[in-house]
Tab-separated table of C-alpha atoms and ligand atoms in Angstrom:
chain	number	residue	atom	x	y	z
T	1	MET	CA	5.104	0.286	-5.373
T	2	ILE	CA	3.907	-0.684	-2.055
T	3	THR	CA	5.915	-0.574	1.314
T	4	ILE	CA	4.845	-1.415	4.722
T	5	ARG	CA	5.372	0.987	7.328
T	6	LYS	CA	4.125	0.797	11.321
T	7	ALA	CA	1.111	2.276	12.525
T	8	THR	CA	0.985	5.381	15.320
T	9	VAL	CA	-1.234	6.056	17.625
T	10	THR	CA	-3.105	8.387	14.576
T	11	ASP	CA	-3.658	5.322	12.286
T	12	ALA	CA	-6.331	4.528	15.255
T	13	SER	CA	-9.139	5.265	12.635
T	14	LEU	CA	-7.895	3.631	9.537
T	15	ILE	CA	-7.497	0.287	11.175
T	16	ALA	CA	-10.767	0.041	13.278
T	17	ARG	CA	-12.042	0.830	9.935
T	18	GLN	CA	-10.398	-1.804	7.955
T	19	ARG	CA	-11.509	-4.328	10.965
T	20	VAL	CA	-14.923	-3.785	10.167
T	21	GLN	CA	-14.273	-4.565	6.142
T	22	MET	CA	-12.487	-7.350	7.156
T	23	PHE	CA	-15.886	-8.980	8.559
T	24	GLN	CA	-17.890	-6.918	6.059
T	25	ASP	CA	-16.458	-8.840	3.568
T	26	ASN	CA	-16.296	-12.292	5.400
T	27	GLN	CA	-20.256	-12.011	5.454
T	28	LEU	CA	-19.880	-12.208	9.110
T	29	PRO	CA	-23.089	-11.152	11.550
T	30	CYS	CA	-22.112	-8.775	13.765
T	31	VAL	CA	-23.793	-9.057	16.885
T	32	GLY	CA	-24.404	-5.325	17.183
T	33	THR	CA	-24.019	-2.058	14.852
T	34	TRP	CA	-20.814	-2.226	12.209
T	35	ASP	CA	-20.265	1.693	13.724
T	36	GLU	CA	-20.193	0.900	17.508
T	37	LEU	CA	-17.779	-2.214	16.401
T	38	GLU	CA	-15.657	0.186	14.187
T	39	ARG	CA	-15.801	2.515	17.363
T	40	LEU	CA	-15.209	0.416	19.517
T	41	SER	CA	-12.116	-0.640	18.352
T	42	GLN	CA	-10.549	3.057	17.695
T	43	LEU	CA	-11.278	2.947	21.422
T	44	TRP	CA	-9.346	-0.447	21.554
T	45	LEU	CA	-6.707	0.478	19.132
T	46	THR	CA	-5.573	3.975	20.245
T	47	GLU	CA	-4.827	2.863	23.958
T	48	LYS	CA	-2.702	-0.379	22.706
T	49	LEU	CA	-1.000	1.601	20.063
T	50	GLN	CA	-0.384	4.199	22.791
T	51	SER	CA	0.526	1.291	24.893
T	52	GLY	CA	2.705	-0.729	22.347
T	53	GLU	CA	0.638	-3.922	22.933
T	54	TYR	CA	-0.868	-3.647	19.920
T	55	ILE	CA	1.689	-3.285	16.868
T	56	GLY	CA	0.021	-1.763	13.550
T	57	LEU	CA	1.561	-2.690	9.730
T	58	LEU	CA	0.106	-0.491	6.582
T	59	LEU	CA	0.719	-1.083	3.543
T	60	GLN	CA	1.398	2.516	1.757
T	61	ASP	CA	1.254	3.074	-2.261
T	62	GLU	CA	3.470	5.229	-3.547
T	63	THR	CA	1.496	8.267	-3.207
T	64	GLY	CA	1.028	7.789	0.033
T	65	ALA	CA	-2.253	5.843	0.232
T	66	ILE	CA	-2.680	2.912	3.018
T	67	VAL	CA	-4.028	-0.199	1.011
T	68	GLY	CA	-4.103	-2.552	3.478
T	69	GLY	CA	-2.856	-3.495	6.508
T	70	ALA	CA	-2.182	-6.382	9.372
T	71	GLY	CA	-1.478	-6.163	13.811
T	72	ILE	CA	0.433	-7.833	16.278
T	73	TRP	CA	-0.796	-7.847	19.502
T	74	GLN	CA	1.443	-8.487	22.206
T	75	MET	CA	-0.407	-10.800	24.719
T	76	GLU	CA	0.121	-12.003	28.177
T	77	TRP	CA	0.297	-15.067	28.727
T	78	PRO	CA	1.567	-17.605	31.460
T	79	PRO	CA	4.482	-19.643	30.462
T	80	HIS	CA	3.816	-22.866	28.485
T	81	TYR	CA	5.315	-26.107	27.326
T	82	LEU	CA	6.186	-24.372	24.398
T	83	HIS	CA	7.583	-21.130	25.325
T	84	LEU	CA	9.336	-19.800	28.953
T	85	GLU	CA	8.505	-16.221	27.963
T	86	PRO	CA	4.917	-14.185	29.743
T	87	LYS	CA	3.803	-13.816	26.379
T	88	ARG	CA	2.512	-14.820	23.171
T	89	GLY	CA	1.812	-12.099	19.320
T	90	TYR	CA	-1.720	-12.442	17.987
T	91	LEU	CA	-1.985	-11.795	14.884
T	92	LEU	CA	-5.305	-9.684	13.265
T	93	ASN	CA	-6.608	-7.307	11.058
T	94	PHE	CA	-5.307	-8.432	7.952
T	95	TYR	CA	-7.082	-6.909	5.381
T	96	VAL	CA	-5.817	-5.920	1.724
T	97	ALA	CA	-7.727	-3.531	-0.629
T	98	PRO	CA	-10.311	-5.588	-2.978
T	99	ALA	CA	-8.168	-3.867	-6.250
T	100	MET	CA	-5.673	-5.397	-4.644
T	101	ARG	CA	-5.848	-8.858	-3.805
T	102	GLY	CA	-3.950	-12.157	-5.367
T	103	GLN	CA	-0.562	-10.134	-5.461
T	104	GLY	CA	0.863	-11.642	-2.909
T	105	LEU	CA	0.517	-8.838	-0.227
T	106	ALA	CA	-0.840	-10.662	2.827
T	107	LYS	CA	1.553	-12.720	2.563
T	108	GLN	CA	3.914	-10.416	2.918
T	109	LEU	CA	1.957	-8.761	6.112
T	110	VAL	CA	2.661	-12.678	7.702
T	111	ARG	CA	6.047	-12.689	7.105
T	112	ALA	CA	6.595	-8.973	8.098
T	113	ALA	CA	4.095	-9.696	11.279
T	114	GLU	CA	6.285	-13.047	12.124
T	115	ASN	CA	9.515	-11.523	11.790
T	116	VAL	CA	8.320	-8.636	14.347
T	117	CYS	CA	7.485	-11.604	17.531
T	118	ARG	CA	10.390	-12.982	16.707
T	119	GLU	CA	12.217	-9.211	17.381
T	120	HIS	CA	10.024	-8.358	20.442
T	121	GLY	CA	10.714	-12.669	21.731
T	122	ILE	CA	7.303	-14.185	20.939
T	123	ARG	CA	7.772	-17.677	20.031
T	124	VAL	CA	4.532	-18.903	19.549
T	125	ALA	CA	2.320	-17.101	17.699
T	126	THR	CA	-1.532	-17.700	17.033
T	127	LEU	CA	-4.681	-16.426	15.098
T	128	HIS	CA	-8.380	-17.308	14.462
T	129	ALA	CA	-8.354	-17.468	9.720
T	130	SER	CA	-11.300	-15.937	8.050
T	131	ALA	CA	-12.796	-17.908	5.279
T	132	MET	CA	-11.304	-15.846	2.875
T	133	GLY	CA	-7.864	-15.511	4.824
T	134	ARG	CA	-6.999	-19.112	5.645
T	135	PRO	CA	-5.297	-19.751	2.414
T	136	VAL	CA	-3.235	-17.223	2.803
T	137	TYR	CA	-1.835	-18.899	5.901
T	138	THR	CA	-1.715	-21.920	5.822
T	139	ALA	CA	0.327	-21.643	2.486
T	140	LEU	CA	3.523	-19.854	5.360
T	141	ASP	CA	2.930	-22.888	7.823
T	142	TRP	CA	0.500	-21.924	10.050
T	143	THR	CA	-1.478	-24.888	11.641
T	144	GLU	CA	-4.363	-25.627	12.776
T	145	SER	CA	-3.915	-25.971	16.598
T	146	GLY	CA	-7.057	-27.026	18.134
T	147	GLU	CA	-8.416	-23.799	20.127
T	148	MET	CA	-12.072	-24.634	20.884
T	149	ARG	CA	-14.366	-21.309	21.488
T	150	LYS	CA	-17.886	-21.286	23.128
T	151	LEU	CA	-20.093	-18.200	22.745
T	152	LEU	CA	-21.331	-17.380	26.569
K	201	LIG	C1	-7.431	-12.458	3.267
K	201	LIG	C2	-7.033	-11.241	2.276
K	201	LIG	C3	-6.003	-10.692	3.283
K	201	LIG	C4	-6.086	-12.181	1.512
K	201	LIG	O1	-4.745	-11.100	0.660
K	201	LIG	P1	-4.403	-10.628	-0.440
K	201	LIG	O2	-2.910	-9.609	-0.718
K	201	LIG	O3	-5.191	-10.985	-1.984
K	201	LIG	O4	-3.146	-12.948	-0.468
K	201	LIG	P2	-2.300	-12.429	-1.356
K	201	LIG	O5	-2.364	-12.354	-2.865
K	201	LIG	O6	-0.874	-12.867	-0.684
K	201	LIG	O7	-2.558	-14.439	-1.394
K	201	LIG	C5	-1.586	-15.630	-1.190
K	201	LIG	C6	-2.169	-17.018	-1.143
K	201	LIG	O8	-3.682	-16.898	-1.391
K	201	LIG	C7	-4.449	-17.334	-2.520
K	201	LIG	N1	-5.556	-16.902	-1.630
K	201	LIG	C8	-5.772	-15.328	-1.517
K	201	LIG	N2	-7.106	-14.595	-1.365
K	201	LIG	C9	-7.908	-16.327	-1.525
K	201	LIG	C10	-8.939	-16.831	-1.615
K	201	LIG	N3	-10.085	-15.273	-0.854
K	201	LIG	N4	-8.652	-17.707	-2.046
K	201	LIG	C11	-8.510	-18.652	-2.796
K	201	LIG	N5	-6.950	-18.553	-2.613
K	201	LIG	C12	-6.731	-16.851	-1.933
K	201	LIG	C13	-3.179	-16.828	-3.372
K	201	LIG	O9	-3.512	-17.710	-4.090
K	201	LIG	C14	-1.973	-16.773	-2.910
K	201	LIG	O10	-1.808	-18.729	-3.108
K	201	LIG	P3	-0.730	-17.962	-4.382
K	201	LIG	O11	0.786	-17.141	-3.584
K	201	LIG	O12	0.191	-19.761	-4.695
K	201	LIG	O13	-1.234	-17.706	-5.847
K	201	LIG	C15	-8.072	-10.252	1.560
K	201	LIG	O14	-8.394	-11.232	0.279
K	201	LIG	C16	-8.282	-10.621	2.239
K	201	LIG	O15	-8.928	-8.584	2.831
K	201	LIG	N6	-10.100	-10.000	2.594
K	201	LIG	C17	-10.600	-9.794	3.179
K	201	LIG	C18	-10.265	-9.959	5.607
K	201	LIG	C19	-9.623	-10.872	5.165
K	201	LIG	O16	-10.339	-11.643	4.775
K	201	LIG	N7	-9.177	-11.054	6.205
K	201	LIG	C20	-8.150	-12.505	6.438
K	201	LIG	C21	-9.152	-12.495	8.723
K	201	LIG	S1	-7.653	-13.635	9.222
């Protein structure tokens, strides 16, 4: 049986690995090397897990092996017409091991991440959907927000 557990600071390297795999599985090019991205991600995750700004969720099988995960980054955000609390949730690092895909695990992670947001008083959450992830979020009523981006 697969269960979801909260990540600890010692999981930072594992989450950084999943993050790199997430980009690689979507055939995205990296501006630097993948090793550099993994190392810098681990540093960032260690700091944010320590402060509680990042909450990690990990999918664990009955042997204790981790088969996927996701994260919630509690971002400081000015009060807004959609929410008066000065924060938003950013959902990131959704990853399910290839052998475990297509069983609804990503959907479980999204629902669990939404609950974490609610528990922390977060009323608006955003994410960037990869091509692989888009059907999962759409099925759970996530909608396009009209956000724009420019590489500078
Ligand atoms: C995207 C990913 C997390 C989905 O994990 P998963 O556990 O296979 O997803 P689920 O089984 O919960 O799928 C949920 C729904 O989306 C559909 N779906 C999932 N992946 C899909 C895909 N690649 N193409 C089409 N539909 C897909 C499933 O059919 C399912 O719909 P259903 O419940 O109506 O059958 C996984 O493919 C992955 O790790 N990909 C690489 C990393 C990545 O892209 N992460 C998302 C970043 S935004």
